[in-house]
mmCIF file of N, CA and C in Angstrom:
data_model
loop_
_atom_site.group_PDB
_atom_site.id
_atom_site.type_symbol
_atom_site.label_atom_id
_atom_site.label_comp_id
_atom_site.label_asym_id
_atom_site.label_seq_id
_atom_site.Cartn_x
_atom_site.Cartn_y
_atom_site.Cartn_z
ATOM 1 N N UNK A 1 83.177 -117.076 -1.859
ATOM 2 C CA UNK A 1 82.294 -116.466 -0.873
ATOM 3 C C UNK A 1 83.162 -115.931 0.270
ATOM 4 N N UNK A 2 82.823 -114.763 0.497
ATOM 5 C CA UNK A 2 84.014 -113.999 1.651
ATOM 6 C C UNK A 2 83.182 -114.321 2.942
ATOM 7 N N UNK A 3 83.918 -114.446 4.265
ATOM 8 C CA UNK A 3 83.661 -115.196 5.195
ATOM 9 C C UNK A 3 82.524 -115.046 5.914
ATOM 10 N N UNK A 4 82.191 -113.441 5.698
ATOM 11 C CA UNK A 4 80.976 -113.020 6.405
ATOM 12 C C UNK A 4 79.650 -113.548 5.868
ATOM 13 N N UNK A 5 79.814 -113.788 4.558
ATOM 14 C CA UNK A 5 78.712 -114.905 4.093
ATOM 15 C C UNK A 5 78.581 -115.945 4.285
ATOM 16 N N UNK A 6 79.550 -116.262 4.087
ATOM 17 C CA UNK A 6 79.791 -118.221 4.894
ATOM 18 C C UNK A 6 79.489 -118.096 6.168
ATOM 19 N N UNK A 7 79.825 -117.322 7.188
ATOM 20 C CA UNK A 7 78.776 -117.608 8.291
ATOM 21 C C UNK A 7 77.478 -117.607 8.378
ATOM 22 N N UNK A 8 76.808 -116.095 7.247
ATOM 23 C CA UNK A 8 75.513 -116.158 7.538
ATOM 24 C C UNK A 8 74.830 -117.217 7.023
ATOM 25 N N UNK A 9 75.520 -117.825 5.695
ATOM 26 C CA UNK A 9 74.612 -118.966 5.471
ATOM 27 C C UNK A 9 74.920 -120.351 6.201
ATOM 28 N N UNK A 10 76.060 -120.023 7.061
ATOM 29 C CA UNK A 10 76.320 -121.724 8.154
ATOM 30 C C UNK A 10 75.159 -121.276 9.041
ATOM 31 N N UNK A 11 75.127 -120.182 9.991
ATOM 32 C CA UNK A 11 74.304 -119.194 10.557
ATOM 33 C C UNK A 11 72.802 -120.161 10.130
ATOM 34 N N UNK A 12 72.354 -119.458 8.916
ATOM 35 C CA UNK A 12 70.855 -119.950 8.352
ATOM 36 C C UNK A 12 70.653 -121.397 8.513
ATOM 37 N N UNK A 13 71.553 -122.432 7.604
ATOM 38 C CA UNK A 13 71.397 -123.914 7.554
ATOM 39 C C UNK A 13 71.127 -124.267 9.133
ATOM 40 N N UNK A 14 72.440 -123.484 10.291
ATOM 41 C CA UNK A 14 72.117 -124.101 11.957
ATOM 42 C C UNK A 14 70.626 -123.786 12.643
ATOM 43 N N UNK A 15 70.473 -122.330 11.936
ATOM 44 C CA UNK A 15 68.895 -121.967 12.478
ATOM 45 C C UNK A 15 68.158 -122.993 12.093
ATOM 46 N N UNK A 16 67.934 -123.616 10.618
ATOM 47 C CA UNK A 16 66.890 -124.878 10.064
ATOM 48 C C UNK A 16 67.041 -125.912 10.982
ATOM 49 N N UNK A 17 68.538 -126.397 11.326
ATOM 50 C CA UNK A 17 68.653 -127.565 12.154
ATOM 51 C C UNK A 17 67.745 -127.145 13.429
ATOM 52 N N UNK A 18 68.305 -126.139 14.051
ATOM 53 C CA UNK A 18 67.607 -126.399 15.433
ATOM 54 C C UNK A 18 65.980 -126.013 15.113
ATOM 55 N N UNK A 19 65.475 -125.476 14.226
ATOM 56 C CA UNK A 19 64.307 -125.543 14.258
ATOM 57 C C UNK A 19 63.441 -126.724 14.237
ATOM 58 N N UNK A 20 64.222 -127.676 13.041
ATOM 59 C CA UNK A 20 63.947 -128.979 13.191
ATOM 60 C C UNK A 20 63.692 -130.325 14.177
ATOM 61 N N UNK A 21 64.940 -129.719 14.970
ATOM 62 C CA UNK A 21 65.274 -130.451 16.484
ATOM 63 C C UNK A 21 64.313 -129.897 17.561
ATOM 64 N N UNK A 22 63.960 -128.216 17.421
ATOM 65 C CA UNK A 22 62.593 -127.890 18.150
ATOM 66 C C UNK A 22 61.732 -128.788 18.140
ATOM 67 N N UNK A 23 61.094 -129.113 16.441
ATOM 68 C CA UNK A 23 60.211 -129.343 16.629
ATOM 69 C C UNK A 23 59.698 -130.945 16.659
ATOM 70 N N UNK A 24 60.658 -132.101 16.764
ATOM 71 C CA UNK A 24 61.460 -133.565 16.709
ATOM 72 C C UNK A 24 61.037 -133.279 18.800
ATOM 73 N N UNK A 25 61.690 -132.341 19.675
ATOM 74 C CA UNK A 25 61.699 -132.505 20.827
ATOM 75 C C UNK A 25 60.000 -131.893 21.196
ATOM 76 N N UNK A 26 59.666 -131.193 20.265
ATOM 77 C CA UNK A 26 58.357 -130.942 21.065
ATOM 78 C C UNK A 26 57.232 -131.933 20.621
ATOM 79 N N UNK A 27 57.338 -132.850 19.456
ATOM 80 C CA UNK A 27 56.633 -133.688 19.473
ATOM 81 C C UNK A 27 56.934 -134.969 20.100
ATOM 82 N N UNK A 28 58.081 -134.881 20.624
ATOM 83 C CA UNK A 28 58.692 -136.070 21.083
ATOM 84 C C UNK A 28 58.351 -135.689 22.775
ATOM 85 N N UNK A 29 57.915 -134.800 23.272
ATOM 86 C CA UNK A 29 57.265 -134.533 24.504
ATOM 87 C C UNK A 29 58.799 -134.054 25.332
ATOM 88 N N UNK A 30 59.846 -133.870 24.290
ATOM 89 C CA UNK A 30 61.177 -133.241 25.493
ATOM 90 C C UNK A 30 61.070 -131.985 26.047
ATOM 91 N N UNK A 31 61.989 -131.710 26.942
ATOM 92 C CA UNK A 31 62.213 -130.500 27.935
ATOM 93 C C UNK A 31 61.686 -129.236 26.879
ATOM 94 N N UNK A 32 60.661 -128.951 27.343
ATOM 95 C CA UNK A 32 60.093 -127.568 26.242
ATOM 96 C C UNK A 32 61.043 -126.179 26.475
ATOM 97 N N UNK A 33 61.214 -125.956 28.129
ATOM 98 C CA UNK A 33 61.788 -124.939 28.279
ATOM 99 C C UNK A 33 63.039 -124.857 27.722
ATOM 100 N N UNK A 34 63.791 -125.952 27.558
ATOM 101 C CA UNK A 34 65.239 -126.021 27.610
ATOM 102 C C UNK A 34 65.419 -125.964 26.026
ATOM 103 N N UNK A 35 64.463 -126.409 25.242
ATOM 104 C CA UNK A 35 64.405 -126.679 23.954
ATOM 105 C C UNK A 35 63.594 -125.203 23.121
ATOM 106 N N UNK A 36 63.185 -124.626 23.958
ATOM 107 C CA UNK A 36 62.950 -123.324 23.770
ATOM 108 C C UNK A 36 64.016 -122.376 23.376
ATOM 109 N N UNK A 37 64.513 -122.104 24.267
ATOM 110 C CA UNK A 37 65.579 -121.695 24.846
ATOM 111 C C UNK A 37 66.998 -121.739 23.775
ATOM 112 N N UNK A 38 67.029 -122.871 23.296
ATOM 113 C CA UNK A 38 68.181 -123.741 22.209
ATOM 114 C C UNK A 38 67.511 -123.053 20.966
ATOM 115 N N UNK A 39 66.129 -122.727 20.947
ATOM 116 C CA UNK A 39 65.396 -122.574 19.307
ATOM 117 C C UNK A 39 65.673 -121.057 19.183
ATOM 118 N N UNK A 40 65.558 -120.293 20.500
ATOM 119 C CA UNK A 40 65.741 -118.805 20.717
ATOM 120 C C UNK A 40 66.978 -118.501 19.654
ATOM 121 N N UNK A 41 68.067 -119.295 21.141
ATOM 122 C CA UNK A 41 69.580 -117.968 20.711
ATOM 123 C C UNK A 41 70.108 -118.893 19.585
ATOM 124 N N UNK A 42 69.687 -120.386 18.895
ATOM 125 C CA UNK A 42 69.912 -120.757 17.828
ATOM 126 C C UNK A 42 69.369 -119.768 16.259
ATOM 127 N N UNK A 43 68.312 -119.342 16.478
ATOM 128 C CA UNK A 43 67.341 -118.843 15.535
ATOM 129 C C UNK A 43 68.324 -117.140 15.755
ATOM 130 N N UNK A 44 68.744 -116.918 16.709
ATOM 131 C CA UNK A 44 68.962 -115.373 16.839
ATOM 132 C C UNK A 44 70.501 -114.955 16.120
ATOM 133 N N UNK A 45 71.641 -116.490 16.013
ATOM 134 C CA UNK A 45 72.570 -116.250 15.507
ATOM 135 C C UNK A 45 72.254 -115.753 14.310
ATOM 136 N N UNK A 46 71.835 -115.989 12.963
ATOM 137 C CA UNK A 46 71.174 -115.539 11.750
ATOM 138 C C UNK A 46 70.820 -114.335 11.607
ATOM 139 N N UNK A 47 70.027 -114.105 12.719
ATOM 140 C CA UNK A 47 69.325 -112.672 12.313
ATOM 141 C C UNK A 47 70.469 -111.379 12.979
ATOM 142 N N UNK A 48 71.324 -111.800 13.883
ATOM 143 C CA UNK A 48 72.436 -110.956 14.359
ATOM 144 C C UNK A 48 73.356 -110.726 13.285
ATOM 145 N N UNK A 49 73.694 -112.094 12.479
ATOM 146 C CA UNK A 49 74.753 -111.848 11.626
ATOM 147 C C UNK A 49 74.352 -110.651 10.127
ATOM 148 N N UNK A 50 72.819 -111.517 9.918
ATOM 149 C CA UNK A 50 72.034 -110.657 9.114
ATOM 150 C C UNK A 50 72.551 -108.869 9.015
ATOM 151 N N UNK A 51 72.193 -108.458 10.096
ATOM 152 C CA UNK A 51 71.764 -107.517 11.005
ATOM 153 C C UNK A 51 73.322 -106.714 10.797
ATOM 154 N N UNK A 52 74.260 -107.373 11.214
ATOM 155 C CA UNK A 52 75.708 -106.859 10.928
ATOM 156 C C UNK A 52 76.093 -106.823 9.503
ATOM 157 N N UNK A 53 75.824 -107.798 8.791
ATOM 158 C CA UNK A 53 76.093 -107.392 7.276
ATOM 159 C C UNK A 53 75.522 -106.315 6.835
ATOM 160 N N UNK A 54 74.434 -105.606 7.367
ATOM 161 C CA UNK A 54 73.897 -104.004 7.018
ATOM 162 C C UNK A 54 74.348 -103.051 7.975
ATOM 163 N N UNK A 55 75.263 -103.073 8.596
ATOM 164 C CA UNK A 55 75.033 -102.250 9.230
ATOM 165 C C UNK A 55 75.505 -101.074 8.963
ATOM 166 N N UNK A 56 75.444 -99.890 9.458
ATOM 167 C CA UNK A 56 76.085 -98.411 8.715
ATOM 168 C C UNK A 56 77.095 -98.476 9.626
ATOM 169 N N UNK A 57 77.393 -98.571 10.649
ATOM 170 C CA UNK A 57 79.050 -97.820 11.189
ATOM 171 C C UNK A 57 79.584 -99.392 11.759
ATOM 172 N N UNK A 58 81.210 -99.426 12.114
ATOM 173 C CA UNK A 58 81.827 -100.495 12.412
ATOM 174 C C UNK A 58 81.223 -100.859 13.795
ATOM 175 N N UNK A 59 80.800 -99.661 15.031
ATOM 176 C CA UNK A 59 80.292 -100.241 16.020
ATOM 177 C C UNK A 59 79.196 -100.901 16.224
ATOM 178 N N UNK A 60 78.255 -100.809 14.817
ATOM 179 C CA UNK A 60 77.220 -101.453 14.995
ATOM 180 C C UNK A 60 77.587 -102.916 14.591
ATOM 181 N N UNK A 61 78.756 -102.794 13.543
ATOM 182 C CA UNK A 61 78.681 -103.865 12.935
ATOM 183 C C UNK A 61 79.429 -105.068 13.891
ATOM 184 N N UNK A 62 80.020 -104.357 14.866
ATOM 185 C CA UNK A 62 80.781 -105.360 15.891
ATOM 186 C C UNK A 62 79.743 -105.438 17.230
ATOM 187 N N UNK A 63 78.939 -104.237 17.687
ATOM 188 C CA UNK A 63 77.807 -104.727 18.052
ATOM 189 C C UNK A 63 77.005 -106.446 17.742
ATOM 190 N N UNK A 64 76.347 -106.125 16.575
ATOM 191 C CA UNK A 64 75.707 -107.108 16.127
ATOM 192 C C UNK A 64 76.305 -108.533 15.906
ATOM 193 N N UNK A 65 77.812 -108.511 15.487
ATOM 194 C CA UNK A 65 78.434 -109.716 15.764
ATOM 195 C C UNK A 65 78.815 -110.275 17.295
ATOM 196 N N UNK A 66 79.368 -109.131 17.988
ATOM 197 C CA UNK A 66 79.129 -110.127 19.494
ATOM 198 C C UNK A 66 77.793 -110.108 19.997
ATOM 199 N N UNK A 67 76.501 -109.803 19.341
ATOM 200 C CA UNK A 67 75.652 -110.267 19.784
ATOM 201 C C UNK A 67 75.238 -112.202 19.162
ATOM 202 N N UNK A 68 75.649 -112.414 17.879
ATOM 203 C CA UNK A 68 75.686 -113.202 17.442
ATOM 204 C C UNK A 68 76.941 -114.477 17.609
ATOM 205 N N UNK A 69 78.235 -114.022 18.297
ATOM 206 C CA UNK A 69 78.690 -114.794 19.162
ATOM 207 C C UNK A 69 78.395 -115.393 20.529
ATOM 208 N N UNK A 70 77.981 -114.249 21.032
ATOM 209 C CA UNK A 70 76.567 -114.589 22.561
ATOM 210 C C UNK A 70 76.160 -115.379 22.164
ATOM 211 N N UNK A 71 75.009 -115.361 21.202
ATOM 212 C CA UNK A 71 74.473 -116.472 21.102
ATOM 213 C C UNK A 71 74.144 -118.030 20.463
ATOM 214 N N UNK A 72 75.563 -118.111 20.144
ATOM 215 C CA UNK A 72 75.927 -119.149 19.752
ATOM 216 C C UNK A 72 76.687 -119.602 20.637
ATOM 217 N N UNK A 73 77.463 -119.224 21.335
ATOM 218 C CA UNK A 73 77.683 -120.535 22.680
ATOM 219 C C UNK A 73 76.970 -120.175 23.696
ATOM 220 N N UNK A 74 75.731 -119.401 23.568
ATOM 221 C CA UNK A 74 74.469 -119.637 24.429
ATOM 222 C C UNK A 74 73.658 -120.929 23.911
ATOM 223 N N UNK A 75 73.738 -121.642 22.591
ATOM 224 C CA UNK A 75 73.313 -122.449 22.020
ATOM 225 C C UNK A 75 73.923 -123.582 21.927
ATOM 226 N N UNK A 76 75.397 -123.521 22.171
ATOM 227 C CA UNK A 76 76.517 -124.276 22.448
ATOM 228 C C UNK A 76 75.915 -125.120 24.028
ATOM 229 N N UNK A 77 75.614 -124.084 25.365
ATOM 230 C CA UNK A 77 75.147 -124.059 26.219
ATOM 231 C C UNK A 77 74.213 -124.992 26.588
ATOM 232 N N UNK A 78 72.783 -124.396 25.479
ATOM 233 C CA UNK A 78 71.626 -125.181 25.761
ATOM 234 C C UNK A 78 71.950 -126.476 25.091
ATOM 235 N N UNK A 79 72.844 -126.974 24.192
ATOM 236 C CA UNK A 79 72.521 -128.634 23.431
ATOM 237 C C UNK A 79 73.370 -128.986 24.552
ATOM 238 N N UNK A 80 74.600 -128.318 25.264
ATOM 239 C CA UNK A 80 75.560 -129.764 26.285
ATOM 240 C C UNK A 80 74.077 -129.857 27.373
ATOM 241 N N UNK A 81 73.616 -128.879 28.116
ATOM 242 C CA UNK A 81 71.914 -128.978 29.015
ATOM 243 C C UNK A 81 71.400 -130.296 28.105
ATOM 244 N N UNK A 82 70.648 -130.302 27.076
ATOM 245 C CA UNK A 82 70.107 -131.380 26.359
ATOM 246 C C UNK A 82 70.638 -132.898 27.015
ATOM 247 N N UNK A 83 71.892 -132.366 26.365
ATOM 248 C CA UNK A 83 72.313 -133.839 26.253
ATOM 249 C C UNK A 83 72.599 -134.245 27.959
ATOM 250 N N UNK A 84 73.359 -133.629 28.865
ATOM 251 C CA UNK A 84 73.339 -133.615 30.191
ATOM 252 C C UNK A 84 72.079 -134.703 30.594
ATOM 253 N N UNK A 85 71.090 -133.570 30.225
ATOM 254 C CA UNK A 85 69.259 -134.191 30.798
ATOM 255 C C UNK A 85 68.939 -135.457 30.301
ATOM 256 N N UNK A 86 69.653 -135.895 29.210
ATOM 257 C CA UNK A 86 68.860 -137.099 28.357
ATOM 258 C C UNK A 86 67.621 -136.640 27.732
ATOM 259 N N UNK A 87 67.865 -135.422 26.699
ATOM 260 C CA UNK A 87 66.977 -135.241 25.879
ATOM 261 C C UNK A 87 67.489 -135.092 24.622
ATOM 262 N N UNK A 88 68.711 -135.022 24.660
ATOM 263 C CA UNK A 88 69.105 -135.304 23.475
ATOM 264 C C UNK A 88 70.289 -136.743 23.605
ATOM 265 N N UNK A 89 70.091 -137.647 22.564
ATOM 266 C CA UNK A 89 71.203 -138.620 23.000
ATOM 267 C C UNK A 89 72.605 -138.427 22.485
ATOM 268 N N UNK A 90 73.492 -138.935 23.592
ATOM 269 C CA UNK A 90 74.586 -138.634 23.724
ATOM 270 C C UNK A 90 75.584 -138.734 22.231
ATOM 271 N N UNK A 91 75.299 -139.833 22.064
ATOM 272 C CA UNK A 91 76.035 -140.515 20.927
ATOM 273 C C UNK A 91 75.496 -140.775 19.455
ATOM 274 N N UNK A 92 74.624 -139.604 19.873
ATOM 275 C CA UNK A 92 73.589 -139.589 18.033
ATOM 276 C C UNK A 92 74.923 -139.171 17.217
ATOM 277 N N UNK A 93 74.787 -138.905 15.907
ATOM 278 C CA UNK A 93 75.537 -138.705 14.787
ATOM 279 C C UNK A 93 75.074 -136.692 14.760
ATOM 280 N N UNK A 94 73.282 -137.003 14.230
ATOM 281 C CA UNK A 94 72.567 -135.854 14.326
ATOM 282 C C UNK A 94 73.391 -134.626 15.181
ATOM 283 N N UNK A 95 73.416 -135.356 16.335
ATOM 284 C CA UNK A 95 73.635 -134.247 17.547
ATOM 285 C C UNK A 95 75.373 -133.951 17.404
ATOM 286 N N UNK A 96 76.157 -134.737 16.999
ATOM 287 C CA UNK A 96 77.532 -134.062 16.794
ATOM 288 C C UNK A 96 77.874 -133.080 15.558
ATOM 289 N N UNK A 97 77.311 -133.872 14.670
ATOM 290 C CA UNK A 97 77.328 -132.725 13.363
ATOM 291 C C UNK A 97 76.262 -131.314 13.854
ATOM 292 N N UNK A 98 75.529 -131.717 14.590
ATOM 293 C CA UNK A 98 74.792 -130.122 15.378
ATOM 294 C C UNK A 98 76.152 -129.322 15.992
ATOM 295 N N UNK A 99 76.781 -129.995 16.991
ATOM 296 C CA UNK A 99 77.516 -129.178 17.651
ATOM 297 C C UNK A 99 78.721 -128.960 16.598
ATOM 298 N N UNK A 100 78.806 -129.787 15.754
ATOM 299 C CA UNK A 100 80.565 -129.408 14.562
ATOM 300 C C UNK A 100 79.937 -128.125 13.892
ATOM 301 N N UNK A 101 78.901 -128.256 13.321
ATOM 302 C CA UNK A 101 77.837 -126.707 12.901
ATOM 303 C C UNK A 101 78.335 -125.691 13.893
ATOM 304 N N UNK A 102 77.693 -125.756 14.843
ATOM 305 C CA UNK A 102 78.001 -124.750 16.123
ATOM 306 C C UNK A 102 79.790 -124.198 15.795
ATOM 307 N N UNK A 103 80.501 -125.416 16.088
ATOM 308 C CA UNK A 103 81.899 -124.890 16.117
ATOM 309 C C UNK A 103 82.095 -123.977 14.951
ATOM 310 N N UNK A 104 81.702 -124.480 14.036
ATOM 311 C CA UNK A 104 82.164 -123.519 12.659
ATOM 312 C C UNK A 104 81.607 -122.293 12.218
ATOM 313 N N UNK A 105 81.257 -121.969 13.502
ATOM 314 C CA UNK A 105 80.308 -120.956 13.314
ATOM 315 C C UNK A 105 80.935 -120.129 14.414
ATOM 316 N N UNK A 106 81.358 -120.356 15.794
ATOM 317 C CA UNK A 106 81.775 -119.880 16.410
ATOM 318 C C UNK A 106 83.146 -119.694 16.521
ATOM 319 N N UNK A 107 84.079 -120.259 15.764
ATOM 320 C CA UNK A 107 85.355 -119.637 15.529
ATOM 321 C C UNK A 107 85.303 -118.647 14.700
ATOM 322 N N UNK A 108 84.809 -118.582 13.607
ATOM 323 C CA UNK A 108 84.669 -117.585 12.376
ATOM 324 C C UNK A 108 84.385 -116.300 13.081
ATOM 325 N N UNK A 109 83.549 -116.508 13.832
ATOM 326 C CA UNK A 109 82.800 -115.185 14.410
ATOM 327 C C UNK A 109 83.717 -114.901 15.483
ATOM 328 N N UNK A 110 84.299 -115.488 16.329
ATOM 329 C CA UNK A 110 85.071 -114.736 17.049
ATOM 330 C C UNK A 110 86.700 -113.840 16.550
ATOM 331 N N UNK A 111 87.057 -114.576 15.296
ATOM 332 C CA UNK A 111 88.177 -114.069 14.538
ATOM 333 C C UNK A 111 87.778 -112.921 14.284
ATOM 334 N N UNK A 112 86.576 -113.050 13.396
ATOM 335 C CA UNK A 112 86.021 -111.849 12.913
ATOM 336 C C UNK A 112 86.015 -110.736 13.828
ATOM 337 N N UNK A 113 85.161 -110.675 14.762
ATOM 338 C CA UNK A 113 85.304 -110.075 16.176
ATOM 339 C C UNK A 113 86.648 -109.140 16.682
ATOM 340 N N UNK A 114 87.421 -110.377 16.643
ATOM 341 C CA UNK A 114 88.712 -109.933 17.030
ATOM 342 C C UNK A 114 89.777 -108.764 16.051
ATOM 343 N N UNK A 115 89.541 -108.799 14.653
ATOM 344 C CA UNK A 115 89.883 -108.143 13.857
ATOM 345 C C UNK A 115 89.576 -107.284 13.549
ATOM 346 N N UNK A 116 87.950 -107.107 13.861
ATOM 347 C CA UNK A 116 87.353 -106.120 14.003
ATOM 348 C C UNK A 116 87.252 -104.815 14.996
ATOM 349 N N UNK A 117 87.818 -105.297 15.981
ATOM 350 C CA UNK A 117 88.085 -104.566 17.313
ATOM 351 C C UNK A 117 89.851 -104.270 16.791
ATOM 352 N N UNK A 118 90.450 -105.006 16.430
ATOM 353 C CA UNK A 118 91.274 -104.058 16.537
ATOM 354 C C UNK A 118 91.822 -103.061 15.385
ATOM 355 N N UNK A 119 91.117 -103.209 14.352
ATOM 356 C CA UNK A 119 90.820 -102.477 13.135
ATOM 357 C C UNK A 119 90.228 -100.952 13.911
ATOM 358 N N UNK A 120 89.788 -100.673 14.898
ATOM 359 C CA UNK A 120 89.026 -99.784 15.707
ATOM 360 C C UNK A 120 89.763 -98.992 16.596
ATOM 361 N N UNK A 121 90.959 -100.040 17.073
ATOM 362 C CA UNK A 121 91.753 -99.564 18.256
ATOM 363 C C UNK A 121 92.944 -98.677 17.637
#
């Protein structure tokens, strides 16, 4: 599997997690806004990467990936908020393999990024 797939499907599996964790914090009565927020630019990495695997010219296609780096350490962002607040606990298992997800998702994409820009220059 060449790398741009392996993100979108790390991409997909992280969208399920945090959807899951949405919906674990909204029945669990946690921070809605903040957990909103985490379900957003979690759910949006996927559809950015999506979005770049079609795209017709390289600027879209590096477009759509730093939009999908945005928002993954915008999501990076909202779980350290979580855990900060005590809505997510510190020392779960759950919540580190969330953020090791995150990491492996956000190096890939910034390499990518980077190679991509200068493939341009």
């Amino acid at each position: 599997m060449d790398e741009k797939n392996e993100i979108a499907s790390l991409s997909f599996r992280f969208a399920v997690r945090i959807v899951k964790l949405y919906k674990f914090l909204a029945e669990d009565g946690g921070e809605f806004i903040l957990s909103k927020q985490l379900l957003r630019s979690g759910t949006f990495i996927g559809a950015n990467v999506a979005e770049a695997q079609s795209a017709q010219s390289k600027k879209d296609f590096i477009s759509k990936m730093s939009i999908a780096q945005k928002e993954a350490r915008e999501s990076n962002y909202w779980i350290q908020l979580l855990l900060e607040t005590g809505y997510l606990p510190k020392k779960s298992d759950k919540v580190k393999s969330l953020q090791n997800d995150l990491e492996s998702i956000i190096r890939p994409l910034s390499a990518i990024l980077i190679s991509s820009k200068n493939r341009t220059e």
